[in-house]
PDB file of C-alpha atoms in Angstrom:
ATOM      1  CA  UNK A  30       0.000   0.000   0.000  1.00 56.00           C
ATOM      2  CA  UNK A  31       1.522   3.236  -1.116  1.00 63.00           C
ATOM      3  CA  UNK A  32       1.196   6.359   1.079  1.00 66.00           C
ATOM      4  CA  UNK A  33       0.996   9.688  -0.531  1.00 72.00           C
ATOM      5  CA  UNK A  34       2.701  12.730   0.818  1.00 73.00           C
ATOM      6  CA  UNK A  35      -0.552  13.929   2.355  1.00 73.00           C
ATOM      7  CA  UNK A  36      -1.020  10.676   4.271  1.00 73.00           C
ATOM      8  CA  UNK A  37       2.480  10.850   5.644  1.00 79.00           C
ATOM      9  CA  UNK A  38       1.898  14.415   6.727  1.00 79.00           C
ATOM     10  CA  UNK A  39      -1.288  13.400   8.571  1.00 81.00           C
ATOM     11  CA  UNK A  40       0.523  10.597  10.341  1.00 82.00           C
ATOM     12  CA  UNK A  41       3.303  12.918  11.391  1.00 80.00           C
ATOM     13  CA  UNK A  42       0.791  15.520  12.554  1.00 82.00           C
ATOM     14  CA  UNK A  43      -1.115  12.932  14.614  1.00 83.00           C
ATOM     15  CA  UNK A  44       2.107  11.725  16.259  1.00 84.00           C
ATOM     16  CA  UNK A  45       3.064  15.307  17.006  1.00 83.00           C
ATOM     17  CA  UNK A  46      -0.333  15.984  18.582  1.00 81.00           C
ATOM     18  CA  UNK A  47       0.001  12.879  20.731  1.00 85.00           C
ATOM     19  CA  UNK A  48       3.497  13.928  21.801  1.00 83.00           C
ATOM     20  CA  UNK A  49       2.283  17.446  22.626  1.00 82.00           C
ATOM     21  CA  UNK A  50      -0.569  16.083  24.687  1.00 82.00           C
ATOM     22  CA  UNK A  51       1.790  13.722  26.474  1.00 83.00           C
ATOM     23  CA  UNK A  52       4.140  16.597  27.274  1.00 85.00           C
ATOM     24  CA  UNK A  53       1.416  19.057  28.227  1.00 87.00           C
ATOM     25  CA  UNK A  54      -0.830  16.886  30.427  1.00 90.00           C
ATOM     26  CA  UNK A  55       0.484  15.913  33.876  1.00 91.00           C
ATOM     27  CA  UNK A  56      -1.190  13.788  36.511  1.00 92.00           C
ATOM     28  CA  UNK A  57      -0.099  14.442  40.129  1.00 94.00           C
ATOM     29  CA  UNK A  58      -0.867  11.635  42.602  1.00 95.00           C
ATOM     30  CA  UNK A  59      -2.428  12.293  45.989  1.00 95.00           C
ATOM     31  CA  UNK A  60       0.081  13.283  48.665  1.00 94.00           C
ATOM     32  CA  UNK A  61       2.540  14.887  46.209  1.00 96.00           C
ATOM     33  CA  UNK A  62       3.213  18.324  44.758  1.00 96.00           C
ATOM     34  CA  UNK A  63       5.186  18.925  41.561  1.00 96.00           C
ATOM     35  CA  UNK A  64       7.141  22.085  40.850  1.00 96.00           C
ATOM     36  CA  UNK A  65       7.071  23.476  37.290  1.00 95.00           C
ATOM     37  CA  UNK A  66      10.149  25.101  35.760  1.00 94.00           C
ATOM     38  CA  UNK A  67      10.219  27.189  32.594  1.00 93.00           C
ATOM     39  CA  UNK A  68      13.656  27.252  31.037  1.00 90.00           C
ATOM     40  CA  UNK A  69      15.048  26.204  34.443  1.00 88.00           C
ATOM     41  CA  UNK A  70      13.160  28.787  36.498  1.00 93.00           C
ATOM     42  CA  UNK A  71      10.374  27.943  38.953  1.00 94.00           C
ATOM     43  CA  UNK A  72       6.977  29.126  37.801  1.00 94.00           C
ATOM     44  CA  UNK A  73       4.244  27.259  39.697  1.00 94.00           C
ATOM     45  CA  UNK A  74       3.304  24.178  41.738  1.00 95.00           C
ATOM     46  CA  UNK A  75       1.039  21.394  40.536  1.00 95.00           C
ATOM     47  CA  UNK A  76      -1.327  19.951  43.149  1.00 94.00           C
ATOM     48  CA  UNK A  77      -2.845  16.428  43.070  1.00 94.00           C
ATOM     49  CA  UNK A  78      -5.000  15.808  39.995  1.00 93.00           C
ATOM     50  CA  UNK A  79      -4.814  16.527  36.254  1.00 92.00           C
ATOM     51  CA  UNK A  80      -2.830  19.624  35.233  1.00 91.00           C
ATOM     52  CA  UNK A  81      -1.681  21.247  31.986  1.00 90.00           C
ATOM     53  CA  UNK A  82       1.699  22.769  31.234  1.00 91.00           C
ATOM     54  CA  UNK A  83       3.213  24.291  28.115  1.00 90.00           C
ATOM     55  CA  UNK A  84       4.847  21.471  26.190  1.00 88.00           C
ATOM     56  CA  UNK A  85       8.577  21.674  25.460  1.00 86.00           C
ATOM     57  CA  UNK A  86       8.727  24.967  27.410  1.00 90.00           C
ATOM     58  CA  UNK A  87       7.646  23.967  30.890  1.00 91.00           C
ATOM     59  CA  UNK A  88       9.121  20.970  32.666  1.00 91.00           C
ATOM     60  CA  UNK A  89       8.581  19.178  35.999  1.00 93.00           C
ATOM     61  CA  UNK A  90      11.267  20.249  38.444  1.00 92.00           C
ATOM     62  CA  UNK A  91      10.877  18.443  41.795  1.00 94.00           C
ATOM     63  CA  UNK A  92       8.344  15.890  42.948  1.00 94.00           C
ATOM     64  CA  UNK A  93       7.805  16.635  46.632  1.00 95.00           C
ATOM     65  CA  UNK A  94       6.207  14.189  49.028  1.00 95.00           C
ATOM     66  CA  UNK A  95       3.755  16.218  51.149  1.00 95.00           C
ATOM     67  CA  UNK A  96       2.922  13.392  53.553  1.00 95.00           C
ATOM     68  CA  UNK A  97       4.472  13.106  57.044  1.00 95.00           C
ATOM     69  CA  UNK A  98       7.740  11.225  56.822  1.00 95.00           C
ATOM     70  CA  UNK A  99       9.881   9.336  59.330  1.00 95.00           C
ATOM     71  CA  UNK A 100      13.623   9.854  59.517  1.00 94.00           C
ATOM     72  CA  UNK A 101      15.694   7.428  61.572  1.00 95.00           C
ATOM     73  CA  UNK A 102      18.512   9.070  63.548  1.00 94.00           C
ATOM     74  CA  UNK A 103      21.488   6.699  63.832  1.00 94.00           C
ATOM     75  CA  UNK A 104      23.295   5.980  67.097  1.00 94.00           C
ATOM     76  CA  UNK A 105      25.946   8.487  68.149  1.00 94.00           C
ATOM     77  CA  UNK A 106      28.094   8.971  71.249  1.00 92.00           C
ATOM     78  CA  UNK A 107      27.497  12.037  73.376  1.00 91.00           C
ATOM     79  CA  UNK A 108      29.609  13.466  76.199  1.00 91.00           C
ATOM     80  CA  UNK A 109      27.381  14.823  78.966  1.00 90.00           C
ATOM     81  CA  UNK A 110      28.058  17.840  81.161  1.00 90.00           C
ATOM     82  CA  UNK A 111      29.596  15.619  83.864  1.00 87.00           C
ATOM     83  CA  UNK A 112      31.884  13.905  81.291  1.00 87.00           C
ATOM     84  CA  UNK A 113      29.906  10.669  80.931  1.00 86.00           C
ATOM     85  CA  UNK A 114      29.860   9.042  77.490  1.00 89.00           C
ATOM     86  CA  UNK A 115      26.485   7.662  76.395  1.00 91.00           C
ATOM     87  CA  UNK A 116      25.195   6.211  73.123  1.00 93.00           C
ATOM     88  CA  UNK A 117      21.980   7.840  71.869  1.00 94.00           C
ATOM     89  CA  UNK A 118      19.704   7.202  68.907  1.00 93.00           C
ATOM     90  CA  UNK A 119      16.332   8.609  67.957  1.00 94.00           C
ATOM     91  CA  UNK A 120      13.703   9.238  65.328  1.00 95.00           C
ATOM     92  CA  UNK A 121      12.339  12.417  63.719  1.00 96.00           C
ATOM     93  CA  UNK A 122       8.992  13.074  62.032  1.00 96.00           C
ATOM     94  CA  UNK A 123       8.612  15.905  59.515  1.00 96.00           C
ATOM     95  CA  UNK A 124       6.195  17.102  56.853  1.00 96.00           C
ATOM     96  CA  UNK A 125       6.718  19.346  53.824  1.00 96.00           C
ATOM     97  CA  UNK A 126       4.369  22.320  53.925  1.00 95.00           C
ATOM     98  CA  UNK A 127       5.829  24.445  51.134  1.00 95.00           C
ATOM     99  CA  UNK A 128       7.027  22.464  48.119  1.00 95.00           C
ATOM    100  CA  UNK A 129       9.022  25.253  46.401  1.00 95.00           C
ATOM    101  CA  UNK A 130      10.950  26.103  49.571  1.00 94.00           C
ATOM    102  CA  UNK A 131      11.689  22.457  50.285  1.00 95.00           C
ATOM    103  CA  UNK A 132      12.840  21.967  46.716  1.00 94.00           C
ATOM    104  CA  UNK A 133      14.954  25.079  46.208  1.00 94.00           C
ATOM    105  CA  UNK A 134      16.002  26.351  49.667  1.00 92.00           C
ATOM    106  CA  UNK A 135      18.104  23.323  50.605  1.00 92.00           C
ATOM    107  CA  UNK A 136      19.920  20.612  48.696  1.00 91.00           C
ATOM    108  CA  UNK A 137      19.276  17.125  50.036  1.00 91.00           C
ATOM    109  CA  UNK A 138      16.332  17.756  52.325  1.00 93.00           C
ATOM    110  CA  UNK A 139      16.438  14.511  54.325  1.00 93.00           C
ATOM    111  CA  UNK A 140      20.202  14.677  54.777  1.00 94.00           C
ATOM    112  CA  UNK A 141      19.912  18.256  55.991  1.00 94.00           C
ATOM    113  CA  UNK A 142      17.200  17.359  58.506  1.00 95.00           C
ATOM    114  CA  UNK A 143      19.184  14.340  59.717  1.00 95.00           C
ATOM    115  CA  UNK A 144      22.381  16.317  60.303  1.00 95.00           C
ATOM    116  CA  UNK A 145      20.452  19.143  61.933  1.00 94.00           C
ATOM    117  CA  UNK A 146      18.761  16.715  64.321  1.00 95.00           C
ATOM    118  CA  UNK A 147      21.993  14.906  65.232  1.00 94.00           C
ATOM    119  CA  UNK A 148      23.809  18.168  65.871  1.00 94.00           C
ATOM    120  CA  UNK A 149      21.075  19.486  68.156  1.00 94.00           C
ATOM    121  CA  UNK A 150      20.903  16.177  70.010  1.00 94.00           C
ATOM    122  CA  UNK A 151      24.587  16.552  70.866  1.00 92.00           C
ATOM    123  CA  UNK A 152      24.069  20.189  71.828  1.00 92.00           C
ATOM    124  CA  UNK A 153      21.003  19.691  74.021  1.00 92.00           C
ATOM    125  CA  UNK A 154      22.008  16.457  75.726  1.00 91.00           C
ATOM    126  CA  UNK A 155      25.626  17.521  76.084  1.00 90.00           C
ATOM    127  CA  UNK A 156      24.541  20.440  78.275  1.00 90.00           C
ATOM    128  CA  UNK A 157      22.899  18.143  80.853  1.00 90.00           C
ATOM    129  CA  UNK A 158      24.198  15.873  83.611  1.00 89.00           C
ATOM    130  CA  UNK A 159      23.778  12.130  83.246  1.00 85.00           C
ATOM    131  CA  UNK A 160      21.149  11.841  85.993  1.00 82.00           C
ATOM    132  CA  UNK A 161      19.150  14.667  84.432  1.00 87.00           C
ATOM    133  CA  UNK A 162      19.587  13.070  81.020  1.00 86.00           C
ATOM    134  CA  UNK A 163      18.129   9.748  82.148  1.00 84.00           C
ATOM    135  CA  UNK A 164      15.214  11.175  84.116  1.00 85.00           C
ATOM    136  CA  UNK A 165      14.023  14.018  81.845  1.00 88.00           C
ATOM    137  CA  UNK A 166      13.518  12.363  78.479  1.00 89.00           C
ATOM    138  CA  UNK A 167      10.230  14.159  77.831  1.00 90.00           C
ATOM    139  CA  UNK A 168      11.853  17.526  78.465  1.00 91.00           C
ATOM    140  CA  UNK A 169      14.697  16.601  76.104  1.00 92.00           C
ATOM    141  CA  UNK A 170      12.252  15.628  73.347  1.00 93.00           C
ATOM    142  CA  UNK A 171      10.321  18.873  73.741  1.00 93.00           C
ATOM    143  CA  UNK A 172      13.467  20.986  73.651  1.00 93.00           C
ATOM    144  CA  UNK A 173      14.833  19.145  70.598  1.00 93.00           C
ATOM    145  CA  UNK A 174      11.541  19.559  68.761  1.00 94.00           C
ATOM    146  CA  UNK A 175      11.471  23.304  69.398  1.00 94.00           C
ATOM    147  CA  UNK A 176      15.080  23.845  68.297  1.00 93.00           C
ATOM    148  CA  UNK A 177      15.003  21.624  65.185  1.00 94.00           C
ATOM    149  CA  UNK A 178      11.629  22.919  64.001  1.00 94.00           C
ATOM    150  CA  UNK A 179      12.766  26.513  64.315  1.00 94.00           C
ATOM    151  CA  UNK A 180      15.970  25.782  62.370  1.00 93.00           C
ATOM    152  CA  UNK A 181      14.124  23.880  59.594  1.00 93.00           C
ATOM    153  CA  UNK A 182      11.311  26.403  59.189  1.00 93.00           C
ATOM    154  CA  UNK A 183      13.002  28.330  56.298  1.00 93.00           C
ATOM    155  CA  UNK A 184      13.068  25.074  54.316  1.00 94.00           C
ATOM    156  CA  UNK A 185       9.281  24.952  54.169  1.00 94.00           C
ATOM    157  CA  UNK A 186       8.937  21.921  56.436  1.00 94.00           C
ATOM    158  CA  UNK A 187       7.361  21.268  59.813  1.00 95.00           C
ATOM    159  CA  UNK A 188       9.158  18.990  62.264  1.00 95.00           C
ATOM    160  CA  UNK A 189       6.277  17.373  64.146  1.00 95.00           C
ATOM    161  CA  UNK A 190       8.144  15.131  66.592  1.00 94.00           C
ATOM    162  CA  UNK A 191      11.668  14.323  67.709  1.00 94.00           C
ATOM    163  CA  UNK A 192      11.947  11.278  69.981  1.00 93.00           C
ATOM    164  CA  UNK A 193      14.980   9.820  71.756  1.00 93.00           C
ATOM    165  CA  UNK A 194      14.673   6.047  71.511  1.00 91.00           C
ATOM    166  CA  UNK A 195      17.579   4.702  73.557  1.00 90.00           C
ATOM    167  CA  UNK A 196      20.142   6.160  75.941  1.00 89.00           C
ATOM    168  CA  UNK A 197      22.844   3.588  76.672  1.00 88.00           C
ATOM    169  CA  UNK A 198      25.538   4.424  79.257  1.00 85.00           C
ATOM    170  CA  UNK A 199      28.731   2.305  79.455  1.00 79.00           C
ATOM    171  CA  UNK A 200      28.527  -0.961  81.428  1.00 80.00           C
ATOM    172  CA  UNK A 201      30.833   0.222  84.231  1.00 79.00           C
ATOM    173  CA  UNK A 202      28.770   3.387  84.575  1.00 72.00           C
ATOM    174  CA  UNK A 203      25.565   1.357  84.817  1.00 70.00           C
ATOM    175  CA  UNK A 204      27.108  -0.739  87.608  1.00 77.00           C
ATOM    176  CA  UNK A 205      28.186   2.388  89.480  1.00 75.00           C
ATOM    177  CA  UNK A 206      24.702   3.836  89.107  1.00 71.00           C
ATOM    178  CA  UNK A 207      23.257   0.635  90.560  1.00 77.00           C
ATOM    179  CA  UNK A 208      25.492   0.883  93.612  1.00 81.00           C
ATOM    180  CA  UNK A 209      24.620   4.551  93.997  1.00 80.00           C
ATOM    181  CA  UNK A 210      20.910   3.744  93.817  1.00 79.00           C
ATOM    182  CA  UNK A 211      21.233   1.072  96.515  1.00 83.00           C
ATOM    183  CA  UNK A 212      23.167   3.454  98.758  1.00 86.00           C
ATOM    184  CA  UNK A 213      20.529   6.138  98.248  1.00 86.00           C
ATOM    185  CA  UNK A 214      17.726   3.721  99.136  1.00 84.00           C
ATOM    186  CA  UNK A 215      19.584   2.568 102.264  1.00 86.00           C
ATOM    187  CA  UNK A 216      20.025   6.204 103.238  1.00 88.00           C
ATOM    188  CA  UNK A 217      16.308   6.869 102.777  1.00 87.00           C
ATOM    189  CA  UNK A 218      15.437   3.795 104.852  1.00 89.00           C
ATOM    190  CA  UNK A 219      17.697   4.980 107.682  1.00 89.00           C
ATOM    191  CA  UNK A 220      16.188   8.455 107.527  1.00 91.00           C
ATOM    192  CA  UNK A 221      12.657   7.019 107.691  1.00 89.00           C
ATOM    193  CA  UNK A 222      13.623   4.801 110.644  1.00 89.00           C
ATOM    194  CA  UNK A 223      15.153   7.800 112.456  1.00 90.00           C
ATOM    195  CA  UNK A 224      12.038   9.875 111.753  1.00 88.00           C
ATOM    196  CA  UNK A 225       9.848   7.084 113.121  1.00 88.00           C
ATOM    197  CA  UNK A 226      11.953   6.825 116.294  1.00 88.00           C
ATOM    198  CA  UNK A 227      11.833  10.588 116.695  1.00 89.00           C
ATOM    199  CA  UNK A 228       8.048  10.648 116.365  1.00 88.00           C
ATOM    200  CA  UNK A 229       7.641   7.808 118.852  1.00 88.00           C
ATOM    201  CA  UNK A 230       9.865   9.564 121.384  1.00 88.00           C
ATOM    202  CA  UNK A 231       7.947  12.806 120.894  1.00 90.00           C
ATOM    203  CA  UNK A 232       4.620  11.031 121.409  1.00 88.00           C
ATOM    204  CA  UNK A 233       5.967   9.220 124.478  1.00 88.00           C
ATOM    205  CA  UNK A 234       7.240  12.501 125.962  1.00 88.00           C
ATOM    206  CA  UNK A 235       3.893  14.158 125.261  1.00 87.00           C
ATOM    207  CA  UNK A 236       2.155  11.238 126.984  1.00 87.00           C
ATOM    208  CA  UNK A 237       4.370  11.579 130.043  1.00 86.00           C
ATOM    209  CA  UNK A 238       3.756  15.318 130.122  1.00 86.00           C
ATOM    210  CA  UNK A 239      -0.001  14.811 129.896  1.00 86.00           C
ATOM    211  CA  UNK A 240       0.095  12.172 132.641  1.00 87.00           C
ATOM    212  CA  UNK A 241       2.192  14.437 134.880  1.00 86.00           C
ATOM    213  CA  UNK A 242      -0.198  17.310 134.251  1.00 85.00           C
ATOM    214  CA  UNK A 243      -3.201  15.173 135.169  1.00 85.00           C
ATOM    215  CA  UNK A 244      -1.445  13.823 138.290  1.00 85.00           C
ATOM    216  CA  UNK A 245      -0.602  17.343 139.358  1.00 85.00           C
ATOM    217  CA  UNK A 246      -4.177  18.411 138.710  1.00 85.00           C
ATOM    218  CA  UNK A 247      -5.474  15.482 140.792  1.00 84.00           C
ATOM    219  CA  UNK A 248      -3.109  16.330 143.647  1.00 82.00           C
ATOM    220  CA  UNK A 249      -4.161  19.965 143.435  1.00 82.00           C
ATOM    221  CA  UNK A 250      -7.833  19.040 143.661  1.00 83.00           C
ATOM    222  CA  UNK A 251      -7.125  16.664 146.560  1.00 79.00           C
ATOM    223  CA  UNK A 252      -5.242  19.418 148.341  1.00 79.00           C
ATOM    224  CA  UNK A 253      -8.124  21.812 147.703  1.00 81.00           C
ATOM    225  CA  UNK A 254     -10.544  19.265 149.144  1.00 78.00           C
ATOM    226  CA  UNK A 255      -8.299  18.725 152.163  1.00 74.00           C
ATOM    227  CA  UNK A 256      -8.014  22.454 152.695  1.00 78.00           C
ATOM    228  CA  UNK A 257     -11.771  22.821 152.382  1.00 78.00           C
ATOM    229  CA  UNK A 258     -12.343  20.045 154.947  1.00 73.00           C
ATOM    230  CA  UNK A 259      -9.850  21.625 157.321  1.00 75.00           C
ATOM    231  CA  UNK A 260     -11.555  24.994 156.873  1.00 75.00           C
ATOM    232  CA  UNK A 261     -14.943  23.461 157.642  1.00 72.00           C
ATOM    233  CA  UNK A 262     -13.574  21.795 160.808  1.00 68.00           C
ATOM    234  CA  UNK A 263     -11.915  25.046 161.874  1.00 73.00           C
ATOM    235  CA  UNK A 264     -15.136  26.968 161.371  1.00 71.00           C
ATOM    236  CA  UNK A 265     -17.040  24.336 163.375  1.00 69.00           C
ATOM    237  CA  UNK A 266     -14.551  24.586 166.243  1.00 68.00           C
ATOM    238  CA  UNK A 267     -14.722  28.358 166.112  1.00 71.00           C
ATOM    239  CA  UNK A 268     -18.485  28.098 166.482  1.00 68.00           C
ATOM    240  CA  UNK A 269     -18.067  25.982 169.658  1.00 62.00           C
ATOM    241  CA  UNK A 270     -18.623  22.528 168.116  1.00 63.00           C
ATOM    242  CA  UNK A 271     -15.647  20.283 169.132  1.00 63.00           C
ATOM    243  CA  UNK A 272     -17.311  17.153 167.712  1.00 63.00           C
ATOM    244  CA  UNK A 273     -16.173  18.103 164.216  1.00 62.00           C
ATOM    245  CA  UNK A 274     -12.571  18.005 165.404  1.00 60.00           C
ATOM    246  CA  UNK A 275     -13.117  14.580 166.976  1.00 65.00           C
ATOM    247  CA  UNK A 276     -14.642  13.309 163.732  1.00 64.00           C
ATOM    248  CA  UNK A 277     -11.749  14.678 161.666  1.00 64.00           C
ATOM    249  CA  UNK A 278      -9.137  13.072 163.955  1.00 68.00           C
ATOM    250  CA  UNK A 279     -11.003   9.760 164.021  1.00 68.00           C
ATOM    251  CA  UNK A 280     -11.211   9.719 160.214  1.00 67.00           C
ATOM    252  CA  UNK A 281      -7.476  10.312 159.836  1.00 68.00           C
ATOM    253  CA  UNK A 282      -6.757   7.673 162.442  1.00 66.00           C
ATOM    254  CA  UNK A 283      -8.921   5.118 160.649  1.00 71.00           C
ATOM    255  CA  UNK A 284      -7.263   5.847 157.310  1.00 70.00           C
ATOM    256  CA  UNK A 285      -3.829   5.407 158.902  1.00 68.00           C
ATOM    257  CA  UNK A 286      -4.835   2.020 160.338  1.00 65.00           C
ATOM    258  CA  UNK A 287      -6.194   0.943 156.950  1.00 70.00           C
ATOM    259  CA  UNK A 288      -2.915   1.774 155.191  1.00 67.00           C
ATOM    260  CA  UNK A 289      -0.857  -0.024 157.842  1.00 66.00           C
ATOM    261  CA  UNK A 290      -3.053  -3.088 157.716  1.00 64.00           C
ATOM    262  CA  UNK A 291      -3.027  -3.320 153.931  1.00 66.00           C
ATOM    263  CA  UNK A 292       0.783  -3.366 153.626  1.00 59.00           C
ATOM    264  CA  UNK A 293       1.893  -6.461 151.688  1.00 64.00           C
ATOM    265  CA  UNK A 294       5.253  -6.820 153.447  1.00 60.00           C
ATOM    266  CA  UNK A 295       3.824  -6.917 156.998  1.00 53.00           C
ATOM    267  CA  UNK A 296       2.699 -10.007 158.834  1.00 53.00           C
ATOM    268  CA  UNK A 297       2.231  -8.715 162.419  1.00 59.00           C
ATOM    269  CA  UNK A 298       2.362  -5.038 163.429  1.00 55.00           C
ATOM    270  CA  UNK A 299       2.350  -4.058 167.144  1.00 55.00           C
ATOM    271  CA  UNK A 300       1.241  -0.536 167.818  1.00 55.00           C
ATOM    272  CA  UNK A 301       2.028   0.785 171.360  1.00 51.00           C
ATOM    273  CA  UNK A 302      -0.763   3.331 171.459  1.00 50.00           C
ATOM    274  CA  UNK A 303      -2.324   4.701 174.592  1.00 49.00           C
ATOM    275  CA  UNK A 304      -5.701   3.132 175.219  1.00 42.00           C
ATOM    276  CA  UNK A 305      -7.143   6.288 176.686  1.00 49.00           C
ATOM    277  CA  UNK A 306      -6.345   8.281 173.531  1.00 54.00           C
ATOM    278  CA  UNK A 307      -7.988   5.679 171.307  1.00 51.00           C
ATOM    279  CA  UNK A 308     -11.036   5.467 173.569  1.00 48.00           C
ATOM    280  CA  UNK A 309     -11.327   9.227 173.644  1.00 54.00           C
ATOM    281  CA  UNK A 310     -11.222   9.351 169.874  1.00 52.00           C
ATOM    282  CA  UNK A 311     -13.810   6.618 169.494  1.00 51.00           C
ATOM    283  CA  UNK A 312     -15.916   8.326 172.086  1.00 54.00           C
ATOM    284  CA  UNK A 313     -15.882  11.423 169.946  1.00 54.00           C
ATOM    285  CA  UNK A 314     -17.164   9.370 167.046  1.00 52.00           C
ATOM    286  CA  UNK A 315     -19.938   7.994 169.248  1.00 53.00           C
ATOM    287  CA  UNK A 316     -20.994  11.451 170.334  1.00 57.00           C
ATOM    288  CA  UNK A 317     -21.193  12.526 166.720  1.00 52.00           C
ATOM    289  CA  UNK A 318     -23.338   9.546 165.833  1.00 49.00           C
ATOM    290  CA  UNK A 319     -25.572  10.210 168.818  1.00 55.00           C
ATOM    291  CA  UNK A 320     -26.195  13.768 167.789  1.00 55.00           C
ATOM    292  CA  UNK A 321     -26.788  12.840 164.155  1.00 46.00           C
ATOM    293  CA  UNK A 322     -29.042   9.794 164.512  1.00 46.00           C
ATOM    294  CA  UNK A 323     -30.464  10.497 167.995  1.00 51.00           C
ATOM    295  CA  UNK A 324     -29.325   7.095 169.278  1.00 46.00           C
ATOM    296  CA  UNK A 325     -28.093   6.567 172.810  1.00 42.00           C
ATOM    297  CA  UNK A 326     -24.960   4.594 173.466  1.00 44.00           C
ATOM    298  CA  UNK A 327     -22.317   4.162 176.056  1.00 46.00           C
ATOM    299  CA  UNK A 328     -20.152   7.154 176.747  1.00 46.00           C
ATOM    300  CA  UNK A 329     -16.436   7.106 176.651  1.00 42.00           C
ATOM    301  CA  UNK A 330     -16.278   6.783 180.451  1.00 42.00           C
ATOM    302  CA  UNK A 331     -18.468   3.654 180.460  1.00 43.00           C
ATOM    303  CA  UNK A 332     -16.382   1.736 177.926  1.00 46.00           C
ATOM    304  CA  UNK A 333     -13.804  -0.678 179.170  1.00 46.00           C
ATOM    305  CA  UNK A 334     -10.190  -0.027 178.507  1.00 45.00           C
ATOM    306  CA  UNK A 335      -8.817  -1.816 175.489  1.00 44.00           C
ATOM    307  CA  UNK A 336      -5.516  -3.321 174.776  1.00 46.00           C
ATOM    308  CA  UNK A 337      -3.139  -1.787 172.285  1.00 46.00           C
ATOM    309  CA  UNK A 338      -4.477  -2.776 168.866  1.00 47.00           C
ATOM    310  CA  UNK A 339      -2.816  -5.480 166.863  1.00 45.00           C
ATOM    311  CA  UNK A 340      -3.063  -5.253 163.088  1.00 43.00           C
ATOM    312  CA  UNK A 341      -2.518  -8.507 161.237  1.00 47.00           C
ATOM    313  CA  UNK A 342      -1.719  -8.692 157.570  1.00 43.00           C
ATOM    314  CA  UNK A 343      -2.546 -11.449 155.108  1.00 46.00           C
ATOM    315  CA  UNK A 344      -0.699 -14.676 155.766  1.00 40.00           C
TER     316      UNK A 344
END
């Protein structure tokens, strides 16, 4: 089959149209942005979907991933403020917010972020003591995030998280830390025991003070009662009533005999008392009873003399 010149021209024109369409129509997948360059100069950014560019004049410059990305930070040795050497690794999360800035403000975006993160890890963690380093990981992550995000902001990216995964001190340092921890716990136990002993002694002293106060108060009230009784007897005597004095003496005498008789270390107690004194005292008691109850009884002169009393204890 022979083709004429017109047929060949149509075929060439159709191929050219297809080539132009292929060069001018661009499809951008979801999660990406494409930069467009005209003669090597940035002109615009293509968003996800179907877009048209000028064929053979415009070209796709950079294909930027706009999704959040994970960047693994390799292990590196860090010297802390107190000269301890620890091995640290981590992970960084970032997202491109401005495709042109990320494409043209820095060469090798991921490498730049990685080196920036590693450098700031050494700076931040190197300014802290080892104990602070091990106990304040959240504070370290927050500080790293703030510093790295601020430094990477001109590149059109947002650093969303910076996490320290592992902090590994040397083996000898870990052993020393274990001994230090045990010593600290023993110290705390001794302090708690001393505090407990102190509290118990304070409570015991307060108990003794309270008991002494109550004993003194009881003695004071007893003395007040004794003084009141003595005052009453004195007033009765002053009014010409001697029976009150006889009753008071008889009561004291009876109490003295009770205390002597109840002694646990006495078996037989001989008391060389005068019979007349005892009879006189008992006679006073009888007179008091006679006046109170109106009963008649033998007077002190009618009672026979008694022998000196003998008080026997428990055998």
